[in-house]
GROMACS .gro file of C-alpha atoms in nm:
model
  448
    1MET     CA    1  29.042  -2.036   9.746
    2LYS     CA    2  28.904  -2.005   9.398
    3TYR     CA    3  29.095  -1.675   9.326
    4GLU     CA    4  29.443  -1.584   9.456
    5THR     CA    5  29.350  -1.238   9.546
    6GLN     CA    6  29.119  -1.348   9.804
    7LYS     CA    7  29.420  -1.371  10.033
    8VAL     CA    8  29.393  -0.984  10.051
    9ALA     CA    9  29.141  -1.039  10.322
   10LEU     CA   10  29.390  -1.206  10.559
   11PRO     CA   11  29.553  -0.894  10.685
   12PHE     CA   12  29.224  -0.717  10.723
   13PHE     CA   13  29.111  -1.009  10.939
   14MET     CA   14  29.429  -0.997  11.142
   15VAL     CA   15  29.413  -0.618  11.204
   16ALA     CA   16  29.044  -0.653  11.302
   17MET     CA   17  29.092  -0.926  11.551
   18ALA     CA   18  29.374  -0.723  11.721
   19LEU     CA   19  29.141  -0.422  11.751
   20PHE     CA   20  28.865  -0.642  11.881
   21ALA     CA   21  29.099  -0.755  12.166
   22LEU     CA   22  29.201  -0.411  12.222
   23GLN     CA   23  28.827  -0.304  12.235
   24ILE     CA   24  28.751  -0.554  12.505
   25VAL     CA   25  29.032  -0.431  12.705
   26PHE     CA   26  28.913  -0.082  12.706
   27GLY     CA   27  28.561  -0.210  12.768
   28LEU     CA   28  28.682  -0.401  13.091
   29ALA     CA   29  28.855  -0.089  13.210
   30ALA     CA   30  28.532   0.115  13.157
   31ALA     CA   31  28.334  -0.166  13.327
   32ALA     CA   32  28.574  -0.159  13.617
   33ALA     CA   33  28.517   0.208  13.656
   34TYR     CA   34  28.148   0.144  13.753
   35VAL     CA   35  28.266  -0.095  14.028
   36TRP     CA   36  28.560   0.113  14.152
   37PRO     CA   37  28.502   0.492  14.053
   38HIS     CA   38  28.834   0.603  14.084
   39PHE     CA   39  28.981   0.310  13.877
   40MET     CA   40  29.258   0.479  13.645
   41SER     CA   41  29.074   0.799  13.692
   42GLU     CA   42  29.381   1.003  13.671
   43ALA     CA   43  29.580   0.803  13.417
   44MET     CA   44  29.286   0.767  13.193
   45PRO     CA   45  28.950   0.956  13.258
   46PHE     CA   46  28.636   0.756  13.216
   47ASN     CA   47  28.526   0.955  12.915
   48ILE     CA   48  28.855   0.872  12.728
   49THR     CA   49  28.822   0.497  12.812
   50ARG     CA   50  28.463   0.483  12.704
   51THR     CA   51  28.547   0.693  12.378
   52SER     CA   52  28.838   0.443  12.313
   53HIS     CA   53  28.599   0.140  12.364
   54THR     CA   54  28.333   0.264  12.126
   55ASN     CA   55  28.570   0.404  11.841
   56LEU     CA   56  28.758   0.080  11.844
   57LEU     CA   57  28.431  -0.109  11.794
   58ILE     CA   58  28.347   0.086  11.472
   59VAL     CA   59  28.687   0.080  11.336
   60TRP     CA   60  28.741  -0.310  11.375
   61LEU     CA   61  28.397  -0.373  11.239
   62LEU     CA   62  28.458  -0.145  10.936
   63ILE     CA   63  28.799  -0.316  10.877
   64GLY     CA   64  28.611  -0.646  10.911
   65PHE     CA   65  28.356  -0.551  10.649
   66MET     CA   66  28.652  -0.462  10.423
   67GLY     CA   67  28.811  -0.799  10.483
   68CYS     CA   68  28.480  -0.980  10.418
   69THR     CA   69  28.416  -0.781  10.092
   70TYR     CA   70  28.779  -0.861   9.952
   71TYR     CA   71  28.717  -1.226  10.028
   72LEU     CA   72  28.382  -1.276   9.870
   73MET     CA   73  28.390  -1.031   9.601
   74PRO     CA   74  28.632  -1.240   9.374
   75GLU     CA   75  28.393  -1.533   9.417
   76GLU     CA   76  28.071  -1.327   9.333
   77ALA     CA   77  28.226  -1.123   9.055
   78GLU     CA   78  28.415  -1.433   8.924
   79ASN     CA   79  28.714  -1.188   8.864
   80GLU     CA   80  29.033  -1.116   9.067
   81ILE     CA   81  29.062  -0.797   9.297
   82TYR     CA   82  29.134  -0.502   9.072
   83SER     CA   83  29.453  -0.397   9.262
   84PRO     CA   84  29.576  -0.604   9.577
   85ASN     CA   85  29.840  -0.352   9.638
   86LEU     CA   86  29.590  -0.062   9.669
   87ALA     CA   87  29.400  -0.284   9.911
   88TYR     CA   88  29.716  -0.301  10.139
   89PHE     CA   89  29.780   0.064  10.114
   90GLN     CA   90  29.445   0.161  10.212
   91LEU     CA   91  29.431  -0.066  10.495
   92ALA     CA   92  29.763   0.101  10.610
   93LEU     CA   93  29.594   0.434  10.597
   94PHE     CA   94  29.277   0.333  10.794
   95ALA     CA   95  29.491   0.161  11.054
   96ILE     CA   96  29.704   0.478  11.077
   97ALA     CA   97  29.414   0.707  11.113
   98GLY     CA   98  29.250   0.460  11.372
   99ALA     CA   99  29.580   0.438  11.588
  100GLY     CA  100  29.643   0.813  11.554
  101ALA     CA  101  29.282   0.891  11.690
  102LEU     CA  102  29.317   0.640  11.970
  103ILE     CA  103  29.663   0.802  12.076
  104SER     CA  104  29.499   1.163  12.037
  105TYR     CA  105  29.225   1.065  12.276
  106GLN     CA  106  29.472   0.968  12.544
  107PHE     CA  107  29.591   1.333  12.549
  108GLY     CA  108  29.256   1.497  12.548
  109ILE     CA  109  29.246   1.561  12.158
  110HIS     CA  110  28.906   1.504  12.028
  111GLU     CA  111  28.609   1.658  11.895
  112GLY     CA  112  28.371   1.561  12.168
  113ARG     CA  113  28.101   1.412  11.959
  114HIS     CA  114  27.997   1.066  12.049
  115TYR     CA  115  28.137   0.812  11.809
  116LEU     CA  116  28.273   1.101  11.593
  117GLU     CA  117  28.542   1.217  11.826
  118GLN     CA  118  28.827   1.164  11.568
  119PRO     CA  119  29.032   1.470  11.500
  120LEU     CA  120  28.974   1.619  11.153
  121TRP     CA  121  29.293   1.496  10.998
  122ALA     CA  122  29.206   1.133  11.117
  123LYS     CA  123  28.826   1.199  10.950
  124LEU     CA  124  29.019   1.293  10.618
  125VAL     CA  125  29.238   0.992  10.616
  126ILE     CA  126  28.947   0.763  10.700
  127THR     CA  127  28.755   0.921  10.405
  128VAL     CA  128  29.053   0.873  10.161
  129SER     CA  129  29.099   0.504  10.277
  130PHE     CA  130  28.733   0.421  10.232
  131LEU     CA  131  28.699   0.585   9.895
  132LEU     CA  132  29.005   0.374   9.788
  133PHE     CA  133  28.851   0.079   9.909
  134LEU     CA  134  28.519   0.144   9.730
  135PHE     CA  135  28.703   0.221   9.413
  136ASN     CA  136  28.889  -0.102   9.432
  137THR     CA  137  28.603  -0.322   9.506
  138SER     CA  138  28.345  -0.145   9.268
  139LEU     CA  139  28.593  -0.187   8.973
  140THR     CA  140  28.634  -0.546   9.057
  141MET     CA  141  28.259  -0.588   9.057
  142LEU     CA  142  28.198  -0.377   8.733
  143LYS     CA  143  28.460  -0.598   8.542
  144GLY     CA  144  28.314  -0.910   8.645
  145ARG     CA  145  27.972  -1.065   8.739
  146ARG     CA  146  27.705  -0.876   8.917
  147THR     CA  147  27.500  -1.064   9.162
  148ALA     CA  148  27.240  -0.951   9.425
  149ILE     CA  149  27.504  -1.029   9.698
  150ASN     CA  150  27.773  -0.806   9.563
  151MET     CA  151  27.534  -0.530   9.455
  152VAL     CA  152  27.350  -0.502   9.782
  153LEU     CA  153  27.695  -0.524   9.974
  154MET     CA  154  27.823  -0.241   9.764
  155LEU     CA  155  27.504  -0.032   9.794
  156GLY     CA  156  27.538  -0.059  10.177
  157LEU     CA  157  27.923   0.030  10.164
  158TRP     CA  158  27.861   0.326   9.932
  159LEU     CA  159  27.564   0.452  10.140
  160ALA     CA  160  27.789   0.417  10.452
  161ALA     CA  161  28.049   0.638  10.294
  162VAL     CA  162  27.793   0.893  10.208
  163PHE     CA  163  27.634   0.928  10.527
  164TRP     CA  164  27.989   0.936  10.685
  165LEU     CA  165  28.024   1.278  10.523
  166PHE     CA  166  27.792   1.432  10.768
  167ALA     CA  167  28.064   1.377  11.029
  168PHE     CA  168  28.243   1.687  10.874
  169TYR     CA  169  27.937   1.918  10.960
  170ASN     CA  170  27.940   2.032  11.305
  171PRO     CA  171  27.686   2.307  11.370
  172ASP     CA  172  27.700   2.539  11.677
  173ASN     CA  173  27.342   2.473  11.773
  174LEU     CA  174  27.330   2.167  11.984
  175ALA     CA  175  26.977   2.054  11.854
  176LEU     CA  176  27.090   2.088  11.506
  177ASP     CA  177  27.414   1.906  11.566
  178LYS     CA  178  27.211   1.616  11.707
  179LEU     CA  179  26.970   1.618  11.435
  180TRP     CA  180  27.241   1.546  11.180
  181TRP     CA  181  27.455   1.343  11.397
  182TRP     CA  182  27.196   1.069  11.400
  183TRP     CA  183  27.205   1.040  11.025
  184ILE     CA  184  27.542   0.878  11.078
  185VAL     CA  185  27.499   0.704  11.396
  186HIS     CA  186  27.155   0.575  11.341
  187ILE     CA  187  27.131   0.528  10.962
  188TRP     CA  188  27.465   0.342  10.977
  189VAL     CA  189  27.381   0.071  11.221
  190GLU     CA  190  27.000   0.063  11.183
  191GLY     CA  191  27.005   0.127  10.799
  192VAL     CA  192  27.281   0.089  10.547
  193TRP     CA  193  27.482  -0.149  10.780
  194GLU     CA  194  27.183  -0.392  10.765
  195LEU     CA  195  27.228  -0.408  10.403
  196ILE     CA  196  27.588  -0.532  10.470
  197MET     CA  197  27.470  -0.776  10.712
  198ALA     CA  198  27.194  -0.914  10.494
  199SER     CA  199  27.439  -0.957  10.197
  200LEU     CA  200  27.713  -1.137  10.406
  201LEU     CA  201  27.445  -1.352  10.570
  202GLY     CA  202  27.312  -1.432  10.215
  203TYR     CA  203  27.665  -1.523  10.094
  204LEU     CA  204  27.730  -1.755  10.385
  205LEU     CA  205  27.411  -1.938  10.333
  206ILE     CA  206  27.472  -1.984   9.979
  207LYS     CA  207  27.818  -2.132  10.059
  208MET     CA  208  27.711  -2.354  10.340
  209THR     CA  209  27.355  -2.469  10.270
  210GLY     CA  210  27.363  -2.546   9.888
  211VAL     CA  211  27.017  -2.365   9.843
  212ASP     CA  212  26.983  -2.230   9.496
  213ARG     CA  213  27.112  -1.867   9.463
  214GLU     CA  214  26.789  -1.744   9.308
  215VAL     CA  215  26.588  -1.840   9.625
  216ILE     CA  216  26.826  -1.668   9.855
  217GLU     CA  217  26.854  -1.347   9.633
  218LYS     CA  218  26.474  -1.314   9.642
  219TRP     CA  219  26.477  -1.323  10.036
  220LEU     CA  220  26.767  -1.066  10.020
  221TYR     CA  221  26.581  -0.812   9.812
  222VAL     CA  222  26.275  -0.840  10.053
  223ILE     CA  223  26.498  -0.785  10.359
  224VAL     CA  224  26.686  -0.489  10.206
  225GLY     CA  225  26.340  -0.320  10.108
  226LEU     CA  226  26.220  -0.369  10.476
  227ALA     CA  227  26.536  -0.250  10.637
  228LEU     CA  228  26.543   0.077  10.423
  229PHE     CA  229  26.173   0.137  10.459
  230SER     CA  230  26.170   0.113  10.837
  231GLY     CA  231  26.518   0.225  10.922
  232LEU     CA  232  26.540   0.559  10.750
  233LEU     CA  233  26.227   0.710  10.928
  234GLY     CA  234  26.311   0.497  11.224
  235THR     CA  235  26.560   0.756  11.297
  236GLY     CA  236  26.272   0.958  11.459
  237HIS     CA  237  26.298   0.752  11.775
  238HIS     CA  238  26.619   0.970  11.836
  239TYR     CA  239  26.438   1.292  11.769
  240TYR     CA  240  26.192   1.281  12.059
  241TRP     CA  241  26.359   1.516  12.312
  242ILE     CA  242  26.623   1.706  12.128
  243GLY     CA  243  26.400   2.019  12.034
  244THR     CA  244  26.257   1.877  11.707
  245PRO     CA  245  25.878   1.910  11.619
  246ALA     CA  246  25.637   1.685  11.806
  247TYR     CA  247  25.527   1.492  11.504
  248TRP     CA  248  25.860   1.298  11.515
  249GLN     CA  249  25.708   1.106  11.812
  250PRO     CA  250  25.441   0.925  11.620
  251ILE     CA  251  25.667   0.889  11.323
  252GLY     CA  252  25.949   0.753  11.539
  253SER     CA  253  25.726   0.520  11.728
  254ILE     CA  254  25.562   0.372  11.413
  255PHE     CA  255  25.881   0.311  11.198
  256SER     CA  256  26.099   0.199  11.512
  257THR     CA  257  25.828  -0.071  11.562
  258LEU     CA  258  25.846  -0.173  11.199
  259GLU     CA  259  26.226  -0.213  11.237
  260VAL     CA  260  26.178  -0.533  11.418
  261ILE     CA  261  26.040  -0.689  11.095
  262PRO     CA  262  26.370  -0.702  10.883
  263PHE     CA  263  26.549  -0.859  11.175
  264PHE     CA  264  26.265  -1.126  11.217
  265ALA     CA  265  26.295  -1.184  10.860
  266MET     CA  266  26.663  -1.247  10.869
  267VAL     CA  267  26.599  -1.515  11.138
  268VAL     CA  268  26.331  -1.690  10.930
  269PHE     CA  269  26.562  -1.635  10.618
  270ALA     CA  270  26.872  -1.811  10.789
  271PHE     CA  271  26.680  -2.099  10.966
  272TYR     CA  272  26.466  -2.177  10.665
  273MET     CA  273  26.770  -2.194  10.422
  274PHE     CA  274  26.953  -2.407  10.678
  275TRP     CA  275  26.658  -2.655  10.708
  276LYS     CA  276  26.601  -2.648  10.327
  277GLY     CA  277  26.941  -2.694  10.224
  278SER     CA  278  27.229  -2.945  10.312
  279ARG     CA  279  27.326  -2.972  10.681
  280ASN     CA  280  27.657  -3.158  10.615
  281HIS     CA  281  27.892  -2.864  10.545
  282PRO     CA  282  28.226  -2.949  10.716
  283ASN     CA  283  28.258  -2.602  10.870
  284LYS     CA  284  28.011  -2.636  11.160
  285ALA     CA  285  28.174  -2.339  11.365
  286ALA     CA  286  28.091  -2.104  11.068
  287MET     CA  287  27.748  -2.230  11.055
  288LEU     CA  288  27.700  -2.179  11.424
  289TRP     CA  289  27.813  -1.814  11.410
  290THR     CA  290  27.604  -1.756  11.108
  291LEU     CA  291  27.281  -1.866  11.263
  292GLY     CA  292  27.365  -1.723  11.579
  293SER     CA  293  27.417  -1.393  11.450
  294ALA     CA  294  27.073  -1.386  11.284
  295ALA     CA  295  26.906  -1.500  11.609
  296VAL     CA  296  27.088  -1.283  11.854
  297ALA     CA  297  27.036  -0.977  11.618
  298PHE     CA  298  26.670  -1.024  11.634
  299PHE     CA  299  26.663  -0.996  12.001
  300GLY     CA  300  26.934  -0.747  12.044
  301ALA     CA  301  26.841  -0.507  11.779
  302GLY     CA  302  26.472  -0.603  11.742
  303VAL     CA  303  26.329  -0.703  12.062
  304TRP     CA  304  26.548  -0.503  12.306
  305GLY     CA  305  26.515  -0.209  12.078
  306PHE     CA  306  26.145  -0.229  12.071
  307MET     CA  307  26.137  -0.251  12.451
  308HIS     CA  308  26.214   0.116  12.482
  309THR     CA  309  26.154   0.277  12.143
  310LEU     CA  310  25.795   0.378  12.181
  311SER     CA  311  25.790   0.757  12.287
  312TRP     CA  312  25.577   0.732  12.606
  313ILE     CA  313  25.828   0.456  12.716
  314ASN     CA  314  26.140   0.624  12.607
  315TYR     CA  315  26.048   0.924  12.787
  316TYR     CA  316  26.148   0.747  13.110
  317THR     CA  317  26.413   0.499  12.990
  318HIS     CA  318  26.623   0.718  12.749
  319GLY     CA  319  26.989   0.758  12.866
  320THR     CA  320  26.951   0.473  13.131
  321GLN     CA  321  27.124   0.133  13.144
  322VAL     CA  322  26.838  -0.005  12.931
  323THR     CA  323  27.007   0.167  12.626
  324ALA     CA  324  27.324   0.006  12.719
  325ALA     CA  325  27.174  -0.337  12.718
  326HIS     CA  326  27.017  -0.281  12.388
  327GLY     CA  327  27.336  -0.137  12.233
  328HIS     CA  328  27.566  -0.420  12.346
  329LEU     CA  329  27.348  -0.705  12.245
  330ALA     CA  330  27.252  -0.540  11.902
  331PHE     CA  331  27.596  -0.465  11.797
  332TYR     CA  332  27.722  -0.808  11.912
  333GLY     CA  333  27.448  -1.012  11.721
  334ALA     CA  334  27.419  -0.809  11.418
  335TYR     CA  335  27.765  -0.717  11.333
  336VAL     CA  336  28.016  -0.877  11.551
  337MET     CA  337  27.909  -1.229  11.528
  338LEU     CA  338  27.846  -1.206  11.157
  339VAL     CA  339  28.209  -1.070  11.092
  340LEU     CA  340  28.333  -1.363  11.341
  341GLY     CA  341  28.126  -1.609  11.112
  342VAL     CA  342  28.282  -1.494  10.786
  343ILE     CA  343  28.636  -1.516  10.943
  344THR     CA  344  28.549  -1.850  11.062
  345TYR     CA  345  28.430  -1.965  10.715
  346ALA     CA  346  28.715  -1.787  10.524
  347MET     CA  347  29.022  -1.882  10.742
  348PRO     CA  348  29.051  -2.252  10.629
  349GLN     CA  349  29.044  -2.135  10.271
  350LEU     CA  350  29.297  -1.844  10.329
  351ARG     CA  351  29.530  -2.082  10.508
  352ARG     CA  352  29.465  -2.369  10.258
  353VAL     CA  353  29.372  -2.632  10.532
  354GLN     CA  354  29.070  -2.809  10.624
  355PRO     CA  355  28.819  -2.666  10.890
  356TYR     CA  356  29.023  -2.674  11.208
  357ASN     CA  357  29.015  -2.615  11.588
  358GLN     CA  358  28.633  -2.615  11.550
  359VAL     CA  359  28.565  -2.735  11.897
  360LEU     CA  360  28.752  -2.447  12.048
  361ASN     CA  361  28.591  -2.200  11.810
  362MET     CA  362  28.236  -2.329  11.918
  363TRP     CA  363  28.326  -2.324  12.268
  364ALA     CA  364  28.436  -1.948  12.221
  365PHE     CA  365  28.088  -1.899  12.050
  366TRP     CA  366  27.888  -2.049  12.343
  367ILE     CA  367  28.087  -1.857  12.615
  368MET     CA  368  28.088  -1.528  12.443
  369THR     CA  369  27.729  -1.532  12.345
  370SER     CA  370  27.622  -1.658  12.705
  371ALA     CA  371  27.833  -1.397  12.862
  372MET     CA  372  27.670  -1.123  12.627
  373TRP     CA  373  27.329  -1.252  12.722
  374PHE     CA  374  27.411  -1.242  13.076
  375MET     CA  375  27.555  -0.886  13.050
  376THR     CA  376  27.235  -0.762  12.860
  377PHE     CA  377  26.990  -0.918  13.130
  378THR     CA  378  27.207  -0.745  13.400
  379LEU     CA  379  27.209  -0.417  13.224
  380THR     CA  380  26.830  -0.436  13.158
  381PHE     CA  381  26.770  -0.492  13.537
  382ALA     CA  382  26.985  -0.213  13.628
  383GLY     CA  383  26.816   0.024  13.383
  384VAL     CA  384  26.472  -0.066  13.507
  385VAL     CA  385  26.585  -0.004  13.875
  386GLN     CA  386  26.742   0.332  13.754
  387THR     CA  387  26.434   0.437  13.545
  388HIS     CA  388  26.215   0.390  13.854
  389LEU     CA  389  26.441   0.562  14.113
  390GLN     CA  390  26.544   0.840  13.889
  391ARG     CA  391  26.258   0.922  13.650
  392VAL     CA  392  25.969   0.817  13.892
  393LEU     CA  393  26.081   0.869  14.241
  394GLY     CA  394  26.313   1.156  14.136
  395MET     CA  395  26.617   1.038  14.319
  396ASN     CA  396  26.965   1.195  14.257
  397PHE     CA  397  27.178   1.027  13.986
  398MET     CA  398  27.482   0.950  14.211
  399GLN     CA  399  27.263   0.819  14.487
  400ILE     CA  400  27.105   0.572  14.240
  401GLN     CA  401  27.444   0.448  14.121
  402GLU     CA  402  27.508   0.307  14.485
  403GLN     CA  403  27.191   0.107  14.436
  404LEU     CA  404  27.333  -0.047  14.120
  405ASP     CA  405  27.668  -0.180  14.233
  406LEU     CA  406  27.579  -0.550  14.234
  407PHE     CA  407  27.458  -0.517  13.865
  408TYR     CA  408  27.793  -0.338  13.773
  409ILE     CA  409  27.989  -0.608  13.949
  410MET     CA  410  27.804  -0.882  13.755
  411ARG     CA  411  27.851  -0.677  13.426
  412PHE     CA  412  28.223  -0.662  13.490
  413GLY     CA  413  28.241  -1.053  13.561
  414THR     CA  414  28.061  -1.112  13.227
  415GLY     CA  415  28.320  -0.887  13.040
  416ILE     CA  416  28.594  -1.087  13.168
  417PHE     CA  417  28.415  -1.399  13.014
  418VAL     CA  418  28.377  -1.216  12.688
  419GLY     CA  419  28.750  -1.141  12.685
  420ILE     CA  420  28.847  -1.515  12.755
  421ALA     CA  421  28.604  -1.621  12.471
  422ALA     CA  422  28.752  -1.369  12.239
  423LEU     CA  423  29.110  -1.503  12.309
  424MET     CA  424  28.992  -1.843  12.252
  425PHE     CA  425  28.835  -1.746  11.906
  426ILE     CA  426  29.169  -1.569  11.805
  427TYR     CA  427  29.367  -1.868  11.893
  428ALA     CA  428  29.114  -2.092  11.725
  429VAL     CA  429  29.130  -1.927  11.381
  430PHE     CA  430  29.504  -1.805  11.373
  431ALA     CA  431  29.685  -2.075  11.574
  432PRO     CA  432  29.881  -2.367  11.409
  433ALA     CA  433  29.652  -2.638  11.253
  434ARG     CA  434  29.738  -2.960  11.101
  435GLU     CA  435  29.629  -3.024  10.752
  436GLN     CA  436  29.378  -3.308  10.687
  437VAL     CA  437  29.551  -3.617  10.542
  438PRO     CA  438  29.446  -3.652  10.163
  439ALA     CA  439  29.213  -3.945  10.112
  440THR     CA  440  29.437  -4.075   9.848
  441SER     CA  441  29.732  -4.120  10.091
  442ARG     CA  442  29.822  -4.467  10.194
  443PRO     CA  443  29.743  -4.565  10.539
  444LEU     CA  444  30.027  -4.572  10.815
  445THR     CA  445  30.165  -4.899  10.902
  446ALA     CA  446  30.175  -4.989  11.282
  447ASN     CA  447  30.549  -4.910  11.282
  448GLU     CA  448  30.502  -4.575  11.134
   0.00000   0.00000   0.00000
C-alpha cells in the first residue's frame, strides 16, 4: 500500500463478503421454494425470503463500493483518508441499519415497496451513513489530486445519494408511486451506478495494464456520457404499462436500445487496454475478474436487456422469468464481478503479501460465472415458455408453473454451484497465505 489509511477498506470488504454469502443463502431458499412450494412457507414466507435476498444484494454492493472507494481514493488523491475513524463509524451505522431491516422483515415489518422495503428508521440511518461516507471521501479528494477516476466515482456516488431521497416519497396513487420508484431502482443500476462501474474499471486497468492514464481517462469520459445520455431516458421502458402517457413507449424503446452502447464501449475499452498494455501483471486473478466483468455486463445488462426492452416485445414478456434472467446476469456482471475484482486486486496489498491463492480464486471465477450463465439460459427458456403459455395461449398462472418445474430444478442446482464458488472466493482472499520469499534472501541449503 502506498497510503496507510487504505487499510480502512478491509473491514468494508469483510462485511460485504459476509453479506454476499448470506444473500446466496436466501437466494437458495427462494429457489428451493420454486421447486418445493411449501419449503419453509410457515417459518419464512416466500415474499420475505425474496425481499431478504434482493435487499442483501443492494446492501453488500453499496458496502463494497464504499470499500473500493476507500481503497483507491488515497492513491488517486495522493492524500490519506480524511478521517479513518469516521469511516469505521459510518460502516457500523450502515451495518446496523441493514441488519435491523433484515431482522424486521422476518417479523413482517416492512414498507412493501420492492427493493425499498426498509422501515423508515433504517432508511434514515442509511442516509446518515451514506452522507458521512460522502463527506469523508469528498474532503479526501478536495484536499488532494483530482483525477477523472475519482471525480467520476464521486459523481456517481453523490448522484446515487440524491436519487435515494426518492425512497422517502411514497404517494398513495400506485401509478405515481411506480413513476418515482423507478427513479431509484432504474436510475441507480442503469444510470449512476454505471459511473461507479466505469471509474472502478478504469482504475483497475490503469493499475494492471500500464496504459497511460490520459488514454484511459478519455475513454472514461466517453462511457460516462453514453451511460447518462441513454440511461436517464431509458427509464421509459418501465413506464409502458403503469398508466403513463403513450409517448413513453417510443421514448423507452429508443433510449433503452441505446443503453447497449455504453456496455459495449466498456468491453472494447477493457480488452483494448489489456491488449495495448502490459500482460505481465502478477495478479492474474484480478485481471480475470476485471475483463470478465466488462464482458458479462455487456451480455447481461446489454444483450439480455435489449431482448425484451422494446415495447411490442415487453408487452408479452414483462413480469416473466425473462426479466429474472436479465436481472441476475446484469447485476452479476456489472457490479458483483467488479467488486470481487477490486477485492482480488486490493487484498494482497491490504495484507502485505504477494498475490496468493490465485488458482483457487480463478477456479471460483469460472465456476461462479459458468453457473450464472447456466442459470440465465435456464430462466430465459423458462420465460419464453411462460410467455407463450400465459400471454399467448392465456393459461392460468399456477398451471404454467407446473410446466416449468424442470427449469426451476436446474436453476436451484446452479445456485448451489454459485454458493460453492462464493465460498471458494472468500477462502481464496481471506485464508492464510504464505509471503513470497524476497529475492535478496539467500537460497536454502539441502539440510534446511
